[in-house]
Tab-separated table of C-alpha atoms in Angstrom:
chain	number	residue	atom	x	y	z
A	137	MET	CA	-81.684	-39.656	-18.340
A	138	SER	CA	-78.059	-40.665	-18.351
A	139	SER	CA	-77.325	-37.944	-20.984
A	140	PHE	CA	-79.032	-35.346	-18.773
A	141	ASN	CA	-76.877	-36.437	-15.852
A	142	GLU	CA	-73.737	-36.201	-17.999
A	143	THR	CA	-74.663	-32.742	-19.179
A	144	GLN	CA	-75.303	-31.674	-15.635
A	145	ARG	CA	-72.033	-33.068	-14.458
A	146	SER	CA	-70.059	-31.498	-17.228
A	147	SER	CA	-71.728	-28.086	-16.658
A	148	LEU	CA	-71.057	-28.489	-12.948
A	149	GLY	CA	-67.308	-29.318	-13.784
A	150	SER	CA	-67.187	-26.335	-16.102
A	151	HIS	CA	-68.620	-24.027	-13.519
A	152	ASP	CA	-66.076	-25.282	-10.991
A	153	ARG	CA	-63.239	-24.673	-13.466
A	154	LYS	CA	-64.419	-21.278	-14.386
A	155	LEU	CA	-64.399	-20.337	-10.672
A	156	ARG	CA	-60.859	-21.484	-10.349
A	157	TYR	CA	-59.835	-19.565	-13.529
A	158	ARG	CA	-61.327	-16.493	-11.904
A	159	ALA	CA	-59.445	-17.014	-8.766
A	160	LEU	CA	-56.246	-17.352	-10.717
A	161	LEU	CA	-56.924	-14.051	-12.519
A	162	GLU	CA	-57.620	-12.336	-9.279
A	163	ASP	CA	-54.327	-13.623	-7.798
A	164	LEU	CA	-52.337	-12.432	-10.737
A	165	SER	CA	-53.880	-8.972	-10.773
A	166	THR	CA	-52.999	-8.468	-7.107
A	167	LEU	CA	-49.556	-9.648	-7.825
A	168	GLU	CA	-49.195	-6.854	-10.262
A	169	SER	CA	-50.145	-4.263	-7.802
A	170	GLU	CA	-47.930	-5.654	-5.014
A	171	ASN	CA	-44.373	-4.498	-4.852
A	172	SER	CA	-42.634	-7.806	-4.315
A	173	PHE	CA	-39.245	-9.020	-5.550
A	174	ASN	CA	-38.832	-10.158	-9.136
A	175	GLU	CA	-38.130	-13.768	-8.230
A	176	ASP	CA	-41.360	-14.050	-6.176
A	177	LEU	CA	-43.311	-12.574	-9.010
A	178	MET	CA	-41.854	-15.021	-11.509
A	179	ASP	CA	-42.476	-18.050	-9.259
A	180	LYS	CA	-46.129	-17.079	-8.668
A	181	THR	CA	-46.860	-16.440	-12.280
A	182	ALA	CA	-45.211	-19.658	-13.331
A	183	SER	CA	-47.384	-21.635	-10.848
A	184	ALA	CA	-50.518	-19.823	-12.149
A	185	VAL	CA	-49.754	-20.790	-15.697
A	186	ARG	CA	-49.185	-24.327	-14.674
A	187	GLU	CA	-52.508	-24.564	-12.946
A	188	ALA	CA	-54.338	-23.078	-15.962
A	189	GLN	CA	-52.710	-25.837	-17.973
A	190	THR	CA	-53.949	-28.600	-15.705
A	191	LEU	CA	-57.452	-27.060	-15.737
A	192	LEU	CA	-57.380	-27.083	-19.519
A	193	ALA	CA	-56.333	-30.694	-19.626
A	194	GLU	CA	-59.043	-31.651	-17.157
A	195	GLY	CA	-61.700	-30.427	-19.496
A	196	GLY	CA	-60.740	-32.104	-22.684
A	197	VAL	CA	-61.584	-30.951	-26.154
A	198	GLU	CA	-65.279	-31.751	-26.099
A	199	GLU	CA	-65.839	-29.926	-22.922
A	200	ARG	CA	-64.121	-26.810	-24.391
A	201	VAL	CA	-66.495	-26.967	-27.396
A	202	LYS	CA	-69.462	-27.028	-25.054
A	203	HIS	CA	-68.327	-24.226	-22.767
A	204	PRO	CA	-66.412	-21.570	-24.765
A	205	GLY	CA	-66.235	-19.421	-21.643
A	206	GLU	CA	-63.464	-21.585	-20.353
A	207	GLY	CA	-61.328	-20.946	-23.319
A	208	TYR	CA	-61.874	-17.289	-22.926
A	209	LEU	CA	-60.789	-17.313	-19.290
A	210	ASP	CA	-57.877	-19.488	-20.050
A	211	SER	CA	-56.559	-17.033	-22.635
A	212	LYS	CA	-57.105	-14.202	-20.215
A	213	VAL	CA	-54.970	-15.838	-17.533
A	214	LEU	CA	-52.185	-16.405	-20.131
A	215	ARG	CA	-52.416	-12.742	-21.219
A	216	VAL	CA	-52.060	-11.453	-17.607
A	217	ALA	CA	-49.223	-13.791	-16.893
A	218	SER	CA	-47.330	-12.646	-19.971
A	219	ASP	CA	-47.932	-9.063	-18.888
A	220	VAL	CA	-46.253	-9.741	-15.576
A	221	ALA	CA	-43.356	-11.493	-17.293
A	222	VAL	CA	-42.726	-8.432	-19.523
A	223	ARG	CA	-42.795	-6.121	-16.495
A	224	VAL	CA	-40.351	-8.285	-14.619
A	225	THR	CA	-37.927	-8.442	-17.550
A	226	GLU	CA	-38.092	-4.729	-18.048
A	227	SER	CA	-37.258	-4.074	-14.384
A	228	ILE	CA	-34.184	-6.407	-14.553
A	229	SER	CA	-32.736	-4.894	-17.722
A	230	GLY	CA	-33.465	-1.451	-16.324
A	231	ASN	CA	-31.559	-2.220	-13.167
A	232	VAL	CA	-28.443	-3.510	-14.778
A	233	ASN	CA	-28.286	-0.926	-17.545
A	234	THR	CA	-27.924	1.938	-15.091
A	235	TYR	CA	-24.266	1.081	-14.864
A	236	ASP	CA	-22.504	2.009	-18.051
A	237	LYS	CA	-18.924	0.888	-17.937
A	238	HIS	CA	-17.921	3.059	-20.887
A	239	GLU	CA	-19.240	6.038	-19.066
A	240	LEU	CA	-17.211	5.104	-15.998
A	241	ALA	CA	-14.060	4.383	-18.037
A	242	PHE	CA	-14.448	7.786	-19.652
A	243	HIS	CA	-14.820	9.509	-16.322
A	244	ILE	CA	-11.675	7.724	-14.981
A	245	ARG	CA	-9.733	8.767	-18.132
A	246	GLU	CA	-10.818	12.414	-17.679
A	247	ASN	CA	-10.454	12.664	-13.913
A	248	PRO	CA	-7.798	10.130	-12.890
A	249	ASN	CA	-7.002	11.807	-9.632
A	250	PHE	CA	-10.631	11.643	-8.462
A	251	TRP	CA	-10.221	7.858	-8.550
A	252	CYS	CA	-7.107	7.729	-6.391
A	253	PHE	CA	-7.819	7.603	-2.675
A	254	ALA	CA	-7.271	5.647	0.464
A	255	LEU	CA	-9.669	2.864	1.115
A	256	PRO	CA	-11.987	3.410	4.161
A	257	ARG	CA	-10.581	0.670	6.438
A	258	GLU	CA	-7.116	0.501	4.901
A	259	VAL	CA	-4.264	0.630	7.369
A	260	PRO	CA	-1.933	3.482	6.412
A	261	SER	CA	1.514	1.896	5.886
A	262	VAL	CA	4.082	2.812	8.426
A	263	ALA	CA	7.006	4.231	6.607
A	264	PHE	CA	9.815	6.791	7.196
A	265	LEU	CA	9.239	10.249	5.804
A	266	TYR	CA	12.543	10.176	3.833
A	267	GLY	CA	12.784	6.530	3.233
A	268	THR	CA	15.113	4.203	4.957
A	269	PHE	CA	18.574	5.144	6.161
A	270	ALA	CA	20.937	5.700	3.244
A	271	PRO	CA	22.245	2.240	2.340
A	272	THR	CA	25.430	3.522	0.622
A	273	PRO	CA	28.173	1.829	2.684
A	274	PRO	CA	27.061	-1.703	2.068
A	275	GLU	CA	26.930	-0.963	-1.655
A	276	LEU	CA	30.616	0.041	-1.678
A	277	ARG	CA	31.796	-3.217	-0.103
A	278	PRO	CA	31.144	-5.615	-2.958
A	279	ARG	CA	32.938	-3.349	-5.351
A	280	ALA	CA	36.379	-3.784	-3.758
A	281	PRO	CA	36.765	-7.548	-4.185
A	282	ARG	CA	35.632	-7.153	-7.843
A	283	ARG	CA	38.634	-5.006	-8.533
A	284	ALA	CA	40.933	-7.478	-6.856
A	285	VAL	CA	39.597	-10.283	-9.141
A	286	GLN	CA	40.383	-8.179	-12.181
A	287	ARG	CA	43.993	-7.700	-11.093
A	288	GLN	CA	44.469	-11.338	-10.527
A	289	GLN	CA	43.296	-12.120	-13.897
A	290	ALA	CA	45.792	-9.600	-15.354
A	291	GLN	CA	48.618	-11.399	-13.600
A	292	THR	CA	47.673	-14.874	-14.882
A	293	LEU	CA	47.793	-13.497	-18.438
A	294	LYS	CA	51.685	-13.314	-18.156
A	295	ALA	CA	52.138	-16.648	-19.835
A	296	PRO	CA	55.426	-16.624	-21.867
A	297	GLU	CA	57.693	-17.545	-18.901
A	298	ASN	CA	55.806	-20.785	-18.561
A	299	VAL	CA	56.513	-21.603	-22.132
A	300	ASP	CA	60.238	-21.429	-21.492
A	301	LYS	CA	59.832	-23.689	-18.541
A	302	LEU	CA	57.793	-26.135	-20.589
A	303	GLY	CA	60.728	-26.252	-23.027
A	304	LYS	CA	63.125	-27.094	-20.221
A	305	VAL	CA	60.880	-29.943	-19.015
A	306	GLU	CA	60.864	-31.186	-22.574
A	307	GLU	CA	64.633	-31.277	-22.476
A	308	GLY	CA	64.594	-33.156	-19.271
A	309	SER	CA	62.206	-35.685	-20.453
A	310	GLN	CA	64.332	-36.235	-23.509
A	311	MET	CA	67.212	-37.050	-21.229
A	312	VAL	CA	65.079	-39.472	-19.272
A	313	SER	CA	64.234	-41.407	-22.463
A	314	ARG	CA	67.904	-41.447	-23.437
A	315	VAL	CA	68.732	-42.974	-20.029
A	316	ASN	CA	65.916	-45.521	-20.663
A	317	ARG	CA	67.311	-46.444	-24.009
A	318	PHE	CA	70.827	-46.894	-22.587
A	319	ILE	CA	69.581	-49.065	-19.783
A	320	THR	CA	67.475	-51.382	-22.052
A	321	LYS	CA	70.326	-51.660	-24.515
A	322	THR	CA	72.899	-52.551	-21.934
A	323	TYR	CA	70.444	-55.034	-20.312
A	324	LYS	CA	69.924	-56.734	-23.708
A	325	GLN	CA	73.695	-56.977	-24.324
A	326	THR	CA	74.637	-58.315	-20.937
A	327	ASN	CA	71.368	-60.091	-20.166
A	328	ALA	CA	71.880	-59.274	-16.522
A	329	PRO	CA	70.519	-56.610	-14.181
A	330	LEU	CA	72.611	-53.441	-14.021
A	331	SER	CA	74.245	-52.354	-10.827
A	332	TYR	CA	72.433	-49.203	-9.807
A	333	PHE	CA	75.506	-47.308	-8.466
A	334	HIS	CA	77.634	-48.361	-11.395
A	335	THR	CA	75.070	-46.935	-13.704
A	336	VAL	CA	74.447	-43.637	-11.976
A	337	LEU	CA	77.822	-42.733	-10.606
A	338	ASP	CA	79.985	-40.495	-12.785
A	339	PRO	CA	83.491	-40.073	-11.240
A	340	THR	CA	84.178	-37.147	-13.456
A	341	SER	CA	81.258	-35.059	-12.361
A	342	PHE	CA	79.143	-34.829	-9.232
A	343	SER	CA	76.377	-32.915	-10.898
A	344	ALA	CA	76.129	-35.476	-13.701
A	345	THR	CA	75.672	-38.180	-10.969
A	346	ILE	CA	72.886	-36.172	-9.360
A	347	GLU	CA	71.202	-35.815	-12.700
A	348	ASN	CA	71.462	-39.550	-13.415
A	349	ILE	CA	69.861	-40.350	-10.054
A	350	TYR	CA	67.126	-37.907	-10.957
A	351	TYR	CA	66.462	-39.347	-14.379
A	352	VAL	CA	66.475	-42.963	-13.136
A	353	SER	CA	63.922	-41.888	-10.448
A	354	PHE	CA	61.638	-40.822	-13.213
A	355	LEU	CA	61.899	-44.036	-14.968
A	356	VAL	CA	60.972	-45.863	-11.838
A	357	ARG	CA	58.015	-43.637	-11.339
A	358	ASP	CA	56.765	-44.255	-14.910
A	359	THR	CA	57.268	-48.058	-14.283
A	360	LEU	CA	59.647	-48.402	-17.189
A	361	ILE	CA	62.264	-49.969	-14.957
A	362	SER	CA	62.269	-51.621	-11.562
A	363	ILE	CA	64.916	-51.531	-8.899
A	364	ASN	CA	65.332	-54.466	-6.650
A	365	LEU	CA	67.843	-55.129	-3.775
A	366	ASP	CA	70.149	-57.946	-4.609
A	367	GLU	CA	69.934	-60.711	-2.031
A	368	GLU	CA	73.639	-61.515	-2.161
A	369	PHE	CA	75.234	-58.070	-1.919
A	370	GLY	CA	72.275	-55.975	-0.591
A	371	LEU	CA	72.860	-53.587	-3.387
A	372	PRO	CA	70.188	-52.149	-5.770
A	373	PHE	CA	70.066	-53.523	-9.352
A	374	ILE	CA	68.179	-52.153	-12.311
A	375	THR	CA	65.784	-54.312	-14.420
A	376	PRO	CA	63.887	-52.883	-17.335
A	377	ILE	CA	60.206	-53.757	-17.463
A	378	PRO	CA	59.035	-54.982	-20.822
A	379	ALA	CA	56.223	-52.854	-22.322
A	380	SER	CA	54.066	-55.826	-22.734
A	381	LYS	CA	54.006	-56.593	-19.034
A	382	GLU	CA	50.865	-55.309	-17.461
A	383	LYS	CA	51.450	-52.432	-15.081
A	384	ARG	CA	49.191	-53.413	-12.403
A	385	ASP	CA	51.364	-56.473	-11.647
A	386	ILE	CA	54.173	-54.335	-10.518
A	387	GLY	CA	52.693	-53.188	-7.280
A	388	ASP	CA	52.452	-49.890	-5.587
A	389	GLU	CA	56.123	-49.169	-5.031
A	390	ASN	CA	57.177	-46.876	-7.830
A	391	GLN	CA	59.540	-44.491	-6.105
A	392	PHE	CA	63.231	-44.812	-5.714
A	393	ILE	CA	65.756	-42.160	-4.934
A	394	VAL	CA	69.035	-42.135	-2.971
A	395	SER	CA	70.415	-39.242	-1.081
A	396	MET	CA	73.794	-38.070	-2.238
A	397	ASP	CA	76.326	-35.511	-1.233
A	398	ARG	CA	79.857	-34.861	-2.353
A	399	GLN	CA	81.478	-36.930	0.454
A	400	ARG	CA	79.182	-39.929	-0.158
A	401	TRP	CA	79.757	-39.658	-3.869
A	402	GLN	CA	83.566	-39.723	-3.331
A	403	GLU	CA	83.264	-42.781	-0.967
A	404	LEU	CA	81.040	-44.684	-3.316
A	405	ILE	CA	83.336	-44.131	-6.308
A	406	GLU	CA	86.308	-45.408	-4.265
A	407	ALA	CA	84.274	-48.375	-2.851
A	408	PHE	CA	83.205	-49.463	-6.315
A	409	GLY	CA	86.538	-48.560	-7.888
A	410	ILE	CA	84.792	-46.662	-10.730
A	411	THR	CA	87.150	-44.811	-13.051
A	412	GLN	CA	84.965	-44.254	-16.071
A	413	PRO	CA	81.328	-43.218	-16.216
A	414	MET	CA	79.303	-46.258	-17.389
A	415	MET	CA	76.595	-44.127	-18.945
A	416	VAL	CA	77.738	-41.407	-21.269
A	417	LEU	CA	74.943	-39.182	-22.412
A	418	LYS	CA	75.061	-36.265	-24.759
A	419	ARG	CA	74.388	-33.274	-22.591
B	1479	MET	CA	8.508	-26.309	34.725
B	1480	SER	CA	6.927	-24.955	31.533
B	1481	GLN	CA	3.858	-27.107	32.245
B	1482	ARG	CA	3.330	-25.396	35.485
B	1483	LYS	CA	3.670	-21.979	33.821
B	1484	VAL	CA	0.985	-22.793	31.344
B	1485	ASN	CA	-1.347	-24.076	34.013
B	1486	LYS	CA	-0.854	-20.994	36.057
B	1487	SER	CA	-1.674	-18.705	33.095
B	1488	ARG	CA	-4.816	-20.594	32.369
B	1489	ASP	CA	-6.077	-20.669	35.909
B	1490	THR	CA	-5.856	-16.972	36.695
B	1491	ARG	CA	-5.834	-14.195	34.144
B	1492	PRO	CA	-3.229	-14.652	31.453
B	1493	ASP	CA	0.085	-13.799	33.049
B	1494	VAL	CA	0.735	-10.828	30.778
B	1495	SER	CA	3.757	-9.525	32.618
B	1496	GLU	CA	5.646	-12.659	31.761
B	1497	LEU	CA	4.732	-12.484	28.151
B	1498	GLU	CA	5.180	-8.713	27.866
B	1499	PRO	CA	8.395	-8.778	25.742
B	1500	ALA	CA	6.946	-11.356	23.351
B	1501	ILE	CA	3.740	-9.329	22.983
B	1502	LYS	CA	5.712	-6.231	22.266
B	1503	GLU	CA	7.774	-8.092	19.706
B	1504	CYS	CA	4.685	-9.512	18.084
B	1505	VAL	CA	3.111	-6.018	17.756
B	1506	ARG	CA	6.303	-4.710	16.216
B	1507	TYR	CA	6.544	-7.695	13.804
B	1508	ILE	CA	2.930	-7.147	12.721
B	1509	LEU	CA	3.467	-3.399	12.230
B	1510	CYS	CA	6.535	-4.011	10.069
B	1511	ARG	CA	4.983	-6.838	8.027
B	1512	GLU	CA	1.724	-4.974	7.486
B	1513	GLY	CA	3.244	-2.477	5.041
B	1514	GLY	CA	3.571	-5.184	2.430
B	1515	LYS	CA	-0.093	-5.826	2.608
B	1516	ILE	CA	0.587	-9.471	2.049
B	1517	PRO	CA	-1.186	-11.660	4.573
B	1518	ILE	CA	0.900	-12.594	7.579
B	1519	LYS	CA	1.154	-16.277	8.134
B	1520	ARG	CA	0.624	-17.617	11.630
B	1521	GLY	CA	3.665	-19.816	11.021
B	1522	ASP	CA	5.823	-16.780	10.394
B	1523	ILE	CA	4.726	-15.190	13.601
B	1524	ASN	CA	5.486	-18.461	15.430
B	1525	LYS	CA	8.952	-18.630	13.938
B	1526	HIS	CA	9.751	-15.056	14.580
B	1527	LEU	CA	8.699	-15.137	18.213
B	1528	ASN	CA	10.496	-18.396	18.698
B	1529	THR	CA	13.806	-17.081	17.408
B	1530	VAL	CA	13.649	-13.661	19.072
B	1531	CYS	CA	11.961	-14.407	22.344
B	1532	GLN	CA	12.271	-18.199	22.557
B	1533	THR	CA	8.488	-18.335	22.924
B	1534	PRO	CA	7.089	-21.885	23.014
B	1535	GLN	CA	4.423	-22.659	20.425
B	1536	ASN	CA	1.556	-23.124	22.867
B	1537	GLN	CA	1.793	-19.557	23.990
B	1538	VAL	CA	1.614	-17.929	20.625
B	1539	SER	CA	-2.165	-17.892	20.510
B	1540	ALA	CA	-2.411	-15.961	23.825
B	1541	ILE	CA	0.300	-13.591	22.612
B	1542	ILE	CA	-1.568	-12.896	19.371
B	1543	VAL	CA	-4.751	-12.163	21.307
B	1544	GLU	CA	-2.824	-9.706	23.589
B	1545	ALA	CA	-0.997	-8.145	20.651
B	1546	ASN	CA	-4.344	-7.572	18.926
B	1547	LYS	CA	-5.541	-5.631	21.982
B	1548	VAL	CA	-2.490	-3.422	21.873
B	1549	LEU	CA	-2.858	-2.927	18.128
B	1550	LYS	CA	-6.444	-1.891	18.578
B	1551	LYS	CA	-5.850	0.416	21.616
B	1552	VAL	CA	-2.758	2.145	20.333
B	1553	TYR	CA	-3.084	2.146	16.511
B	1554	GLY	CA	-6.719	1.472	15.898
B	1555	TYR	CA	-5.790	-1.620	13.915
B	1556	GLU	CA	-7.664	-4.958	13.890
B	1557	LEU	CA	-6.075	-8.310	13.143
B	1558	LEU	CA	-8.413	-10.324	11.048
B	1559	GLU	CA	-8.055	-14.047	10.326
B	1560	VAL	CA	-8.670	-14.848	6.698
B	1561	ALA	CA	-9.435	-18.120	5.058
B	1562	ALA	CA	-6.367	-19.685	3.456
B	1563	ASN	CA	-5.457	-22.925	1.708
B	1564	ALA	CA	-3.100	-24.008	4.467
B	1565	GLY	CA	-2.643	-22.709	7.980
B	1566	LYS	CA	-3.911	-19.486	9.490
B	1567	GLN	CA	-3.343	-16.102	7.888
B	1568	TYR	CA	-3.958	-12.619	9.106
B	1569	ILE	CA	-4.556	-9.323	7.448
B	1570	VAL	CA	-4.600	-5.951	9.265
B	1571	ILE	CA	-7.372	-3.441	8.782
B	1572	LEU	CA	-8.585	-0.376	10.665
B	1573	SER	CA	-11.062	-1.147	13.414
B	1574	GLN	CA	-13.431	1.481	12.099
B	1575	GLU	CA	-13.776	3.540	8.932
B	1576	CYS	CA	-11.538	6.476	8.812
B	1577	LYS	CA	-10.776	9.149	6.280
B	1578	SER	CA	-7.067	9.149	5.691
B	1579	ILE	CA	-4.681	10.474	3.164
B	1580	LEU	CA	-3.050	8.136	0.745
B	1581	PRO	CA	0.308	6.942	2.164
B	1582	PRO	CA	3.218	8.457	0.133
B	1583	ILE	CA	4.836	5.064	-0.443
B	1584	ILE	CA	1.871	3.785	-2.489
B	1585	ASP	CA	2.298	4.157	-6.154
B	1586	GLU	CA	-0.534	6.323	-7.548
B	1587	HIS	CA	-0.840	4.398	-10.730
B	1588	GLN	CA	-1.152	1.127	-8.862
B	1589	ARG	CA	-3.848	2.649	-6.708
B	1590	LYS	CA	-5.806	3.938	-9.673
B	1591	LEU	CA	-5.634	0.499	-11.300
B	1592	LEU	CA	-6.867	-1.172	-8.068
B	1593	ILE	CA	-9.682	1.246	-7.514
B	1594	ALA	CA	-10.876	1.079	-11.165
B	1595	ALA	CA	-10.752	-2.721	-11.017
B	1596	LEU	CA	-12.681	-2.948	-7.726
B	1597	MET	CA	-15.207	-0.436	-9.013
B	1598	HIS	CA	-15.734	-2.175	-12.271
B	1599	ILE	CA	-16.332	-5.611	-10.453
B	1600	PHE	CA	-18.692	-4.083	-8.011
B	1601	MET	CA	-20.721	-2.181	-10.568
B	1602	SER	CA	-20.889	-5.166	-12.941
B	1603	GLY	CA	-22.444	-7.110	-10.048
B	1604	ALA	CA	-20.755	-10.292	-11.252
B	1605	PRO	CA	-17.315	-11.766	-11.788
B	1606	VAL	CA	-15.527	-9.797	-14.500
B	1607	LYS	CA	-13.872	-11.721	-17.336
B	1608	GLU	CA	-10.130	-11.061	-17.739
B	1609	GLU	CA	-10.504	-9.589	-21.260
B	1610	ASP	CA	-13.295	-7.411	-20.216
B	1611	MET	CA	-11.261	-6.041	-17.259
B	1612	TYR	CA	-8.309	-5.263	-19.455
B	1613	LYS	CA	-10.531	-3.614	-22.003
B	1614	PHE	CA	-12.150	-1.436	-19.322
B	1615	LEU	CA	-8.806	-0.448	-17.824
B	1616	THR	CA	-7.507	0.456	-21.371
B	1617	ASP	CA	-10.622	2.518	-21.892
B	1618	ALA	CA	-9.986	4.179	-18.558
B	1619	GLY	CA	-6.437	5.156	-19.767
B	1620	LEU	CA	-4.763	3.082	-17.063
B	1621	LEU	CA	-3.423	0.192	-19.198
B	1622	GLU	CA	-1.370	0.251	-22.375
B	1623	GLU	CA	-1.611	-2.097	-25.186
B	1624	ASN	CA	1.151	-4.421	-24.131
B	1625	ASP	CA	1.669	-3.379	-20.590
B	1626	HIS	CA	2.253	-6.801	-19.103
B	1627	ALA	CA	3.750	-5.359	-15.974
B	1628	SER	CA	0.431	-3.728	-14.976
B	1629	ARG	CA	-1.510	-6.816	-15.849
B	1630	LYS	CA	0.765	-8.674	-13.582
B	1631	LEU	CA	-0.082	-6.238	-10.861
B	1632	LEU	CA	-3.684	-7.332	-11.147
B	1633	THR	CA	-3.133	-11.065	-11.545
B	1634	THR	CA	-0.279	-11.316	-9.051
B	1635	THR	CA	0.391	-8.437	-6.657
B	1636	PHE	CA	-3.252	-7.447	-5.897
B	1637	THR	CA	-4.169	-11.095	-5.702
B	1638	ARG	CA	-1.418	-11.821	-3.162
B	1639	GLN	CA	-2.478	-8.801	-1.155
B	1640	MET	CA	-5.995	-10.261	-1.364
B	1641	TYR	CA	-7.546	-7.307	-2.933
B	1642	LEU	CA	-8.545	-9.293	-5.919
B	1643	GLU	CA	-9.222	-12.878	-6.593
B	1644	TYR	CA	-8.113	-14.223	-9.886
B	1645	SER	CA	-9.620	-17.542	-10.731
B	1646	LYS	CA	-9.929	-19.933	-13.675
B	1647	VAL	CA	-13.334	-21.021	-14.694
B	1648	LYS	CA	-14.061	-23.903	-16.899
B	1649	VAL	CA	-16.602	-23.221	-19.582
B	1650	THR	CA	-18.303	-26.634	-19.787
B	1651	GLU	CA	-19.456	-26.728	-23.369
B	1652	SER	CA	-16.267	-25.756	-25.152
B	1653	ASN	CA	-13.920	-27.122	-22.541
B	1654	VAL	CA	-11.990	-23.816	-22.581
B	1655	THR	CA	-10.935	-22.136	-19.353
B	1656	ARG	CA	-11.265	-18.448	-18.919
B	1657	CYS	CA	-10.128	-16.245	-16.069
B	1658	GLU	CA	-12.272	-14.040	-13.929
B	1659	PHE	CA	-11.646	-11.312	-11.402
B	1660	THR	CA	-13.678	-10.936	-8.260
B	1661	TRP	CA	-13.213	-9.059	-4.963
B	1662	GLY	CA	-10.644	-10.584	-2.681
B	1663	GLN	CA	-11.048	-11.004	1.089
B	1664	ARG	CA	-9.096	-7.895	1.895
B	1665	ALA	CA	-11.268	-5.761	-0.336
B	1666	GLU	CA	-14.383	-7.141	1.223
B	1667	HIS	CA	-13.204	-5.972	4.592
B	1668	GLU	CA	-11.404	-2.680	3.731
B	1669	VAL	CA	-13.745	-1.244	1.310
B	1670	SER	CA	-17.403	-0.621	1.956
B	1671	LYS	CA	-19.539	-0.860	-1.166
B	1672	LEU	CA	-21.634	2.176	-0.061
B	1673	PHE	CA	-18.393	4.148	-0.008
B	1674	LEU	CA	-17.674	3.270	-3.584
B	1675	LEU	CA	-21.238	3.948	-4.634
B	1676	ASN	CA	-21.054	7.379	-2.982
B	1677	LYS	CA	-17.929	8.041	-4.982
B	1678	MET	CA	-19.803	7.000	-8.077
B	1679	ALA	CA	-22.645	9.313	-7.201
B	1680	GLU	CA	-20.247	12.180	-6.562
B	1681	ALA	CA	-18.631	11.597	-9.956
B	1682	PHE	CA	-21.742	11.533	-11.977
B	1683	GLY	CA	-23.899	14.023	-9.958
B	1684	LYS	CA	-26.501	11.436	-9.009
B	1685	THR	CA	-27.841	9.943	-5.811
B	1686	PRO	CA	-26.448	6.501	-4.820
B	1687	ASP	CA	-29.810	4.845	-5.390
B	1688	HIS	CA	-29.593	5.716	-9.091
B	1689	TRP	CA	-27.868	2.309	-9.366
B	1690	CYS	CA	-30.691	0.407	-7.887
B	1691	GLU	CA	-29.196	-3.036	-7.795
B	1692	GLN	CA	-25.841	-1.870	-6.488
B	1693	TYR	CA	-27.507	0.259	-3.957
B	1694	LYS	CA	-29.383	-2.809	-2.614
B	1695	GLU	CA	-26.231	-4.702	-2.560
B	1696	ALA	CA	-24.294	-1.870	-0.753
B	1697	THR	CA	-26.974	-1.295	1.898
B	1698	ARG	CA	-27.505	-5.001	2.513
B	1699	GLU	CA	-23.985	-5.329	4.089
B	1700	THR	CA	-24.432	-2.515	6.584
């Protein structure tokens, strides 16, 4: 009794499944005749195949043995589905393959001027028929200063004169160091500051006096000597600065020069009673 | 004082007579800048109008609207705002399709390169890889082996003019970047795809629907 019931139920289930298989088949065949888009086709086919699969799982192995018709219908659904898939694939590859880039490239190579045109909504550029106004005058302007620069360079190349002058300066600095040596020597001998005017004044020559003033001013500038006003007489006296003494102690005042003309020179010589030049240098 | 002016222009119709010189200057500026085909920045228009006409910032929008009217009426141009990274940018296109001759100042070789590139991208139906593009152009006799100047035209000039878009794409598996060309915004507006397809049909003696997918794409936009 129970086995009869089971058989009846299974045959009922099988019948139901067969009906659903048939419905799937019907759907798929109408799909084929419809002219819908590829994507729709693929979606519908996929869902049909999925349903067939669930139907198969519902039955189980035993059921399939009992009702071979189900297996037949299942395979038929798969077959139709694969047919649809093939058709869809063909249409895709067919669509894309109509464009052959080599063909187009060849055509462009052969007819380059065919492929040179204005674009439909392209704004035609506003331009002058013969280009812009001739820009020649502005071009000339930068050229002129360039030439001037070249000339200047040529002038600076005349160097030899400077070399002569350099030699003269050399001579001068030699004299300065001679004066320095004289002052330090005399200072060591007497161990007292030297009177500035006695040192520089030369009663035999006004120009030698001027030169002495000049050399001494250099020594002051180089902080080799210092000149201080004597408190008792109010007259300038020279003191050499030892080399060891640090220069920053000396302070900022490193200039000393006196103005001198012939009249003043004469007056000073008489005032100091100088008859002989104190400093005799080889000229 | 300026506050009152603005209010007045908002209440009634825009007081065009007052802005007339600035509108004219704006039209002139756009006409001059357009030749370069490089998008005109909103900031540049602001700056120019400010220096030439002392136009306050808040009136520039109204001036651009008016200038666009003049451009359309007199020249048949249309000012089009395009998407940009920062600020607003404009390109100028014709308000309707028009068959025109190629302006003499455009270099023919450049134009051939541009058309071939746009054509190839459109017909391929997908972004075109850089190497593929160069190979195609070489096949078409437009690009020499080591012609880096022409390549630069594609990657820089046409890209700046917004005819092409040149973008780096990361390939996920191999972690290698490759570059692709697609249509730029200007191309999308200036060139109708059907126009290109008709050229294609003319060249190969076929009907445009011979290229089924491209035909669909081209007719969809109209």
